[in-house]
Tab-separated table of C-alpha atoms and ligand atoms in Angstrom:
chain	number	residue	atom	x	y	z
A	1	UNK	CA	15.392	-1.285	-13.318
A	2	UNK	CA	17.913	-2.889	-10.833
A	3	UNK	CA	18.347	-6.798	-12.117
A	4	UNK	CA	16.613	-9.162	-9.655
A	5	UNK	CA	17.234	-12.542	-7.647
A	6	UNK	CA	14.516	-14.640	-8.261
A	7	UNK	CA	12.333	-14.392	-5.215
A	8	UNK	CA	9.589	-16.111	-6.204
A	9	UNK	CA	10.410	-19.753	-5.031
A	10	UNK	CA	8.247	-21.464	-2.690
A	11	UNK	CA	10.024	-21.993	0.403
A	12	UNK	CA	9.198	-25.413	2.785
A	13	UNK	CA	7.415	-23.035	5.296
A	14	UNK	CA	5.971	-19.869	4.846
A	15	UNK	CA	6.333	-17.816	7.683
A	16	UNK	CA	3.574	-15.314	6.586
A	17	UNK	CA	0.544	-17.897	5.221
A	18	UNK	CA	-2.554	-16.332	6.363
A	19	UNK	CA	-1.869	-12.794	6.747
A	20	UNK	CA	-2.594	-9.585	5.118
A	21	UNK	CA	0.072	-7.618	4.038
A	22	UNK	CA	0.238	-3.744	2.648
A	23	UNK	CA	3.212	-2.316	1.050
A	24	UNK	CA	3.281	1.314	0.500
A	25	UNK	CA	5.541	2.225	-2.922
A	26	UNK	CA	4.762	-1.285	-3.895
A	27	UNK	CA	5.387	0.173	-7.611
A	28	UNK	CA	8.928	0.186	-7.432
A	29	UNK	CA	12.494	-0.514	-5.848
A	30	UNK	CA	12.883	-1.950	-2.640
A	31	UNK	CA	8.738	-1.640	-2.121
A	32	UNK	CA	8.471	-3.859	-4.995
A	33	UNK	CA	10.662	-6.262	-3.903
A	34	UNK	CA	9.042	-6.607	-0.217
A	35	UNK	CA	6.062	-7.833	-2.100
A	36	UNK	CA	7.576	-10.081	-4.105
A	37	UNK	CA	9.532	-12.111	-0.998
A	38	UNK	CA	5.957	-11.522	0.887
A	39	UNK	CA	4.144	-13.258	-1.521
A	40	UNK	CA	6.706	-16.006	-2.119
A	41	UNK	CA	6.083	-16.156	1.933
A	42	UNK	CA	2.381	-17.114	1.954
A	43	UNK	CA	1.256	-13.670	2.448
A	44	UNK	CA	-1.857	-12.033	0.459
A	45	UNK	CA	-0.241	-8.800	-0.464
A	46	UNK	CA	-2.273	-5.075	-0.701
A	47	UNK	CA	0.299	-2.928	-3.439
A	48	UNK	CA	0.312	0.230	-3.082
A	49	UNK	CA	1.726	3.064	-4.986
A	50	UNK	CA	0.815	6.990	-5.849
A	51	UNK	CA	1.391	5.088	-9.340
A	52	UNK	CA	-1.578	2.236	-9.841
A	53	UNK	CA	-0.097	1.183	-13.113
A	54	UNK	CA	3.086	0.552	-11.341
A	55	UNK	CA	1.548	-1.150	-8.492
A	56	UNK	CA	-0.508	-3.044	-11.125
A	57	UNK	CA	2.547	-4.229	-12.870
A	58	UNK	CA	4.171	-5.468	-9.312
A	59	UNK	CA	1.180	-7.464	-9.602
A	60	UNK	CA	1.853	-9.548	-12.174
A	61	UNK	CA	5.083	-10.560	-10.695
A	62	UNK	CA	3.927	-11.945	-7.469
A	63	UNK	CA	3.113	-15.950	-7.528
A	64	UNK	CA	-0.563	-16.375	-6.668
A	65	UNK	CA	-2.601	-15.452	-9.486
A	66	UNK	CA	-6.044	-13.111	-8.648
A	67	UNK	CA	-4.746	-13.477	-4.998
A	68	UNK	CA	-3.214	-10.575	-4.434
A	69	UNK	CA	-4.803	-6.716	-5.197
A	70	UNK	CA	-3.341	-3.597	-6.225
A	71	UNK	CA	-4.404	-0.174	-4.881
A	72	UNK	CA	-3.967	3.993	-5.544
A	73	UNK	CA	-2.297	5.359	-2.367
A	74	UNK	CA	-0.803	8.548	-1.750
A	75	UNK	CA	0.787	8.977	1.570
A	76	UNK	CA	0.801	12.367	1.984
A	77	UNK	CA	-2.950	12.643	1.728
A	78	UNK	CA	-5.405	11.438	4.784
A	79	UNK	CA	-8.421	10.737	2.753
A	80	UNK	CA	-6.331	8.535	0.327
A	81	UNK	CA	-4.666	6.251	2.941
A	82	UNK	CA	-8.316	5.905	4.607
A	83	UNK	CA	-9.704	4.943	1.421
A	84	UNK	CA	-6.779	2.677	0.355
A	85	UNK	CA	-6.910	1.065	3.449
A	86	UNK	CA	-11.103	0.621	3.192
A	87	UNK	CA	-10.526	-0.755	-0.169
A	88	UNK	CA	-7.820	-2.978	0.970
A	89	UNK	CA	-10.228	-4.371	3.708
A	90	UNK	CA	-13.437	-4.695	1.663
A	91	UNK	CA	-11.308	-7.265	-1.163
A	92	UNK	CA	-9.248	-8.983	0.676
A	93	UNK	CA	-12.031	-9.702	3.279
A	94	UNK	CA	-10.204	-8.582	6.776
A	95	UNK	CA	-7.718	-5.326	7.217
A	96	UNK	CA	-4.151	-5.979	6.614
A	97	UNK	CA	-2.142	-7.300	9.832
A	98	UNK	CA	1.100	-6.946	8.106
A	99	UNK	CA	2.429	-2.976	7.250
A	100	UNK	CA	5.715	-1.864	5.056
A	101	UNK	CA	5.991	1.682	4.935
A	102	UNK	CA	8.280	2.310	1.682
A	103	UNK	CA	7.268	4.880	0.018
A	104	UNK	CA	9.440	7.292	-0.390
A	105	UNK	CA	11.491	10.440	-2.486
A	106	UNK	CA	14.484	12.006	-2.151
A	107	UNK	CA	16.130	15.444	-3.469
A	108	UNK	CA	19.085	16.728	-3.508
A	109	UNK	CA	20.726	20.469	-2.571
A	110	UNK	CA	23.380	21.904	-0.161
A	111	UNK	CA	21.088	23.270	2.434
A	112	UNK	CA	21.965	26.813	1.261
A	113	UNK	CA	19.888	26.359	-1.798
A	114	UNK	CA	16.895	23.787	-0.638
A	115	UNK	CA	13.659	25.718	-0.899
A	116	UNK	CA	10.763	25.154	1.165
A	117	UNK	CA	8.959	22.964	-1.463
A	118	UNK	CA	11.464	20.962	-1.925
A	119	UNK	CA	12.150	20.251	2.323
A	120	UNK	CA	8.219	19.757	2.535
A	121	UNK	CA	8.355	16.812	-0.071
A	122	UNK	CA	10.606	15.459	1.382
A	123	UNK	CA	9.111	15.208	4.946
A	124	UNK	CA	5.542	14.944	3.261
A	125	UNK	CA	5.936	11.786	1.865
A	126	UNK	CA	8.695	9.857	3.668
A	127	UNK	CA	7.557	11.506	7.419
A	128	UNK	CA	3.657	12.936	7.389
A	129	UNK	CA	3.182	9.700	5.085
A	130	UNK	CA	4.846	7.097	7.566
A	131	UNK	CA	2.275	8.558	10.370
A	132	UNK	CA	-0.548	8.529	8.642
A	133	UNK	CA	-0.282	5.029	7.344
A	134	UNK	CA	0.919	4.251	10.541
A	135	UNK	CA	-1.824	5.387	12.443
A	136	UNK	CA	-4.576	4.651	9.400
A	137	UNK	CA	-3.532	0.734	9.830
A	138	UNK	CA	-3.222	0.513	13.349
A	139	UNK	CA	-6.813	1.795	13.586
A	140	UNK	CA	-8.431	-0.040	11.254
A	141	UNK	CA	-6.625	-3.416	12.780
A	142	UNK	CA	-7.758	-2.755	16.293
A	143	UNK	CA	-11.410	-2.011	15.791
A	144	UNK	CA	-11.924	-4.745	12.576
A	145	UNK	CA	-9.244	-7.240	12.671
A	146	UNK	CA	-10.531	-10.255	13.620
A	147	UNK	CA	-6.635	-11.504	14.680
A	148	UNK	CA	-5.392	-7.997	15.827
A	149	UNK	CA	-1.459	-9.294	16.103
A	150	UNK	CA	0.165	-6.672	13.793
A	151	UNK	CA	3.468	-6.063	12.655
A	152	UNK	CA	5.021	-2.800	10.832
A	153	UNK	CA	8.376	-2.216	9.575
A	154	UNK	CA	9.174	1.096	8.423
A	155	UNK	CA	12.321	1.900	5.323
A	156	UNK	CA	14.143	5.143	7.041
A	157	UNK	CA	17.681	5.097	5.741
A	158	UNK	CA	21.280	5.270	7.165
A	159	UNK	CA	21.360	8.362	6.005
A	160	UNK	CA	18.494	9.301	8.905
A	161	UNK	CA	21.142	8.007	11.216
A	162	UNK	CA	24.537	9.428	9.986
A	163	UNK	CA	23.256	12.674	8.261
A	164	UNK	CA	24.650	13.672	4.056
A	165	UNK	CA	25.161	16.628	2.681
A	166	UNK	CA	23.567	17.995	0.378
A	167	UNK	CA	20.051	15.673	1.926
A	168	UNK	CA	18.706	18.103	4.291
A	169	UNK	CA	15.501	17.212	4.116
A	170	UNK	CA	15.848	13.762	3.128
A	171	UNK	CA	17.996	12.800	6.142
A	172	UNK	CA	15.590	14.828	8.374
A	173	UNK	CA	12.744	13.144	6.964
A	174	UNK	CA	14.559	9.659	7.671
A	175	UNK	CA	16.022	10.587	10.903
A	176	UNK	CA	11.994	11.386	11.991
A	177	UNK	CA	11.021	8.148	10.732
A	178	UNK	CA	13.740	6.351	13.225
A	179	UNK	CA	12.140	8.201	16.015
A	180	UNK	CA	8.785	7.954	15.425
A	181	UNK	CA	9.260	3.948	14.919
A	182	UNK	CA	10.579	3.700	18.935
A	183	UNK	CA	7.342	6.075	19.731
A	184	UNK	CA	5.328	3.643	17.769
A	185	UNK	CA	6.499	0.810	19.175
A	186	UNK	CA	6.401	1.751	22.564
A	187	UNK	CA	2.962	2.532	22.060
A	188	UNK	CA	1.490	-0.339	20.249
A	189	UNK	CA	3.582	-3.172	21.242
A	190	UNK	CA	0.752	-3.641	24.451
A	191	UNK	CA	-2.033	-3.345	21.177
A	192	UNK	CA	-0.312	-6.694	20.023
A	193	UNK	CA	1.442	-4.390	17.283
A	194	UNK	CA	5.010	-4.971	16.988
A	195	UNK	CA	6.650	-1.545	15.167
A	196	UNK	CA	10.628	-1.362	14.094
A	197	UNK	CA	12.590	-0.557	11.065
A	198	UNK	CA	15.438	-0.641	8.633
A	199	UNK	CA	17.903	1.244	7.822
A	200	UNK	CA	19.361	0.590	4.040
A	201	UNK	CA	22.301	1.684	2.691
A	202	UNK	CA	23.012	1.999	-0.725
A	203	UNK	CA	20.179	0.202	-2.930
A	204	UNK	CA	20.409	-0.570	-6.760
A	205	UNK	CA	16.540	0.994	-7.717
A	206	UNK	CA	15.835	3.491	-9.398
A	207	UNK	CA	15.742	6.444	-6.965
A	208	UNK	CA	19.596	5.669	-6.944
A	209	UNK	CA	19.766	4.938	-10.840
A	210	UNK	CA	18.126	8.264	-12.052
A	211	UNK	CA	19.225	10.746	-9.362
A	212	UNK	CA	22.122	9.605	-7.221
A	213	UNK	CA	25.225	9.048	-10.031
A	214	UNK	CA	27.506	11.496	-8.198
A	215	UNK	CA	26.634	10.542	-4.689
A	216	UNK	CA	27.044	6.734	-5.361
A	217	UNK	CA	29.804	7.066	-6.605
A	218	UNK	CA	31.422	8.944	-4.536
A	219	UNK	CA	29.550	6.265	-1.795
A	220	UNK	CA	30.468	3.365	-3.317
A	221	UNK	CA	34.238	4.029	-1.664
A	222	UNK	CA	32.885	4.273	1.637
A	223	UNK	CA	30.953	0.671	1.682
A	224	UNK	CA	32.884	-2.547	3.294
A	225	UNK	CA	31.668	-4.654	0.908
A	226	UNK	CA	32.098	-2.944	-1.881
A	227	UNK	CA	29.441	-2.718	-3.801
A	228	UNK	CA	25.836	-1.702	-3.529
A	229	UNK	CA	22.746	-3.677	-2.442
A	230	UNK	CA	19.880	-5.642	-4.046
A	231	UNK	CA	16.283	-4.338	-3.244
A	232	UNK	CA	15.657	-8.170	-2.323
A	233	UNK	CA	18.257	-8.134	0.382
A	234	UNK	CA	16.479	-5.479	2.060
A	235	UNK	CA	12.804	-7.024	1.523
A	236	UNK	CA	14.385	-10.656	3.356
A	237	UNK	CA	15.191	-8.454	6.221
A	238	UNK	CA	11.617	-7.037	6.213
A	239	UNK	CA	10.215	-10.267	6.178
A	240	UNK	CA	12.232	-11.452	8.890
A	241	UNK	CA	10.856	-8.414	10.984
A	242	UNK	CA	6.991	-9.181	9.750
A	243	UNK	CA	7.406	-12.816	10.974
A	244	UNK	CA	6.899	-14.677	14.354
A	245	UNK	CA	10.752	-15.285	13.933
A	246	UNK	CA	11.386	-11.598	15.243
A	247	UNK	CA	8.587	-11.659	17.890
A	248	UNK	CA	10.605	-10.169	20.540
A	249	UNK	CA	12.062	-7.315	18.172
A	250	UNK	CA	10.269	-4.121	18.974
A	251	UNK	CA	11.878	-0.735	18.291
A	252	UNK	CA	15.086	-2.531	16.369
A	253	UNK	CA	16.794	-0.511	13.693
A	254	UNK	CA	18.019	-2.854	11.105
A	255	UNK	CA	21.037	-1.972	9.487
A	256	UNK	CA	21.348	-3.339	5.788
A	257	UNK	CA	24.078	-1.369	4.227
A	258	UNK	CA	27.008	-3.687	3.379
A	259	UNK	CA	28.621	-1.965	6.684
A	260	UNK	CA	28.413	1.836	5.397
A	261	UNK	CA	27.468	3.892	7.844
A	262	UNK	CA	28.213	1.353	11.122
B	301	NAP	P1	11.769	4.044	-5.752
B	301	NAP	O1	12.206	2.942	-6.631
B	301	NAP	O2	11.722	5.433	-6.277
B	301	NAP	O3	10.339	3.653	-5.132
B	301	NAP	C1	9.598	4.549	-4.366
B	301	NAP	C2	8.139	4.362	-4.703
B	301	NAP	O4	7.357	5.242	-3.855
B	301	NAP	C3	7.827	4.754	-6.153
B	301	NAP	O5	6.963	3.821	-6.749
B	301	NAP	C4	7.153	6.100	-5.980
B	301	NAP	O6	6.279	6.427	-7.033
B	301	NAP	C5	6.399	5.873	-4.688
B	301	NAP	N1	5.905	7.130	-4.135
B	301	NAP	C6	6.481	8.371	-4.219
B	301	NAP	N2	5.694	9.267	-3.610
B	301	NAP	C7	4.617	8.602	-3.133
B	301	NAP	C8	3.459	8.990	-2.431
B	301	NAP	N3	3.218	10.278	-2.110
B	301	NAP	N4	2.557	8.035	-2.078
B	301	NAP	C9	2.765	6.752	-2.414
B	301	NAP	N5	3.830	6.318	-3.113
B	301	NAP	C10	4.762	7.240	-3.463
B	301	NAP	O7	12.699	4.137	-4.471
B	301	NAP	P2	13.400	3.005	-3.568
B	301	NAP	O8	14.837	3.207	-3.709
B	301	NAP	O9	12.795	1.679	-3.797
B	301	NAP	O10	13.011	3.552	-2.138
B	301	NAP	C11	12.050	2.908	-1.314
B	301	NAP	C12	12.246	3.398	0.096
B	301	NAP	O11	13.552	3.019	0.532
B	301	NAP	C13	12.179	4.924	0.222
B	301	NAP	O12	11.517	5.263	1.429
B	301	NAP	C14	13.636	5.327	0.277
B	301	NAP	O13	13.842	6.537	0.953
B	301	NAP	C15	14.214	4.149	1.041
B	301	NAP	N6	15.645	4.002	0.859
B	301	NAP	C16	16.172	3.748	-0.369
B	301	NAP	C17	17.552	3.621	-0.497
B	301	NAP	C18	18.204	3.325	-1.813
B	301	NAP	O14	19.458	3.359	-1.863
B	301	NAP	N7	17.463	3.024	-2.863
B	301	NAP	C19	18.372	3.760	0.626
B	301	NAP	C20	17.800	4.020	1.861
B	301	NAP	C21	16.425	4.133	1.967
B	301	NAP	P3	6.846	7.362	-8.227
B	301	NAP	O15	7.994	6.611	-8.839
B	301	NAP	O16	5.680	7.550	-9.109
B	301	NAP	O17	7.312	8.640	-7.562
């Protein structure tokens, strides 16, 4: 596990008091960390994860004791996202207002040698899964929310903007994610449903840990400042986007990647 700011403080005003957040891949990495600086923001936060004990452990680490709920969610499958999103409505009282899309995989071939199973997870999860949420939450805010003012950010990647080799169908997947936030938030923004996203760069969790040693390292060269980022300094960016303080950001890609990729 990446080491972690504290992000738990109380801060003087909580821009998020009130509202209902879901984080998909709450269980981990940077989708742990949103919750953590969501909570610390007022919010009541819905984990998610294809991993409940995971999501269960994020749990413990939010401030807020019994406030918050964890919940089974697997993107890639309709029925799932339904029923997550039922069950996040029928104990926290109201449907979420407040949407993170993070879940996500990655793997890694030169396009010569990525087979079809391995492109289709790829775009499964961080593509298919982004719509369906998407579209799941939107749905269920419009027709139950009793303060329909939404806000979703979506995690694509800089990679979905500058293309790597050897990520075919991660950077696909990524690149489909930046689009399909601008078609989103053209869309929804007259529902009251603000939609935009961000962009990391190079994050210390551990889908980079476990899987990435080559390709960090050889990345770590390439980033301005020098070193890679903290899940938290991506989740203060989603926050920002969640929040009345970005109210006129619609269809904004947020770059947080120490400058790589610019
Ligand atoms: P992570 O630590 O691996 O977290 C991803 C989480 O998503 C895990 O808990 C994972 O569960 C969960 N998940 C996987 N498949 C799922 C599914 N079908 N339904 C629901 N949850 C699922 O990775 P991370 O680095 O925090 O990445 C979070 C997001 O940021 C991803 O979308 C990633 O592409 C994006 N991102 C990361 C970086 C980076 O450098 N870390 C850079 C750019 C973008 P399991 O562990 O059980 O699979």
């Amino acid at each position: 596990m990446a080491a972690s700011a504290d992000t738990t403080t109380t801060t003087p005003s909580c821009t998020l008091a009130g509202r209902i957040a879901l984080v998909t891949g709450g269980g981990s990495g940077i989708g742990r960390a949103c919750c953590q600086v969501l909570a610390r923001e007022g919010a009541q936060v819905v984990v998610t994860d294809i991993n409940l004990q995971a999501a269960k452990h994020t749990l413990t680490l939010l401030p807020g004791e019994g406030e918050h709920v964890a919940v089974a969610m697997d993107v890639r499958e309709r029925k799932s996202v339904e029923d997550a999103m039922k069950s996040a409505q029928d104990q926290c009282g109201a449907p979420p207002s407040l949407l993170v899309n993070c879940a996500g995989v990655v793997t890694i071939a030169p396009i010569l040698e990525t087979d079809s199973d391995s492109w289709h997870k790829n775009i499964d999860v961080n593509l298919t899964g982004t719509f369906l949420v998407t579209q799941t939450f939107a749905t269920s805010l419009l027709e139950n929310g009793k303060d329909s003012k939404g806000a979703v950010v979506n995690i694509a990647s800089i990679d979905g903007k500058t293309g790597s080799t050897n990520l075919s169908g991660y950077t696909a997947s990524k690149g489909g994610v930046i689009s399909l936030t601008k078609t989103c938030a053209a869309e929804l923004a007259s529902k009251a449903i603000r939609v935009n996203c961000v962009l990391p760069g190079l994050i210390d969790t551990p889908m980079t840990a476990s899987r990435m040693r080559e390709l960090r390292e050889n990345l770590m060269r390439l980033i301005p400042l020098g070193r890679t980022g903290r899940p938290e300094e991506v989740a203060e960016v989603v926050a920002f986007l969640l929040s009345e303080r970005s109210s006129y950001m619609v269809g904004a890609c947020v770059e947080v990647t120490g400058g790589y990729g610019m």
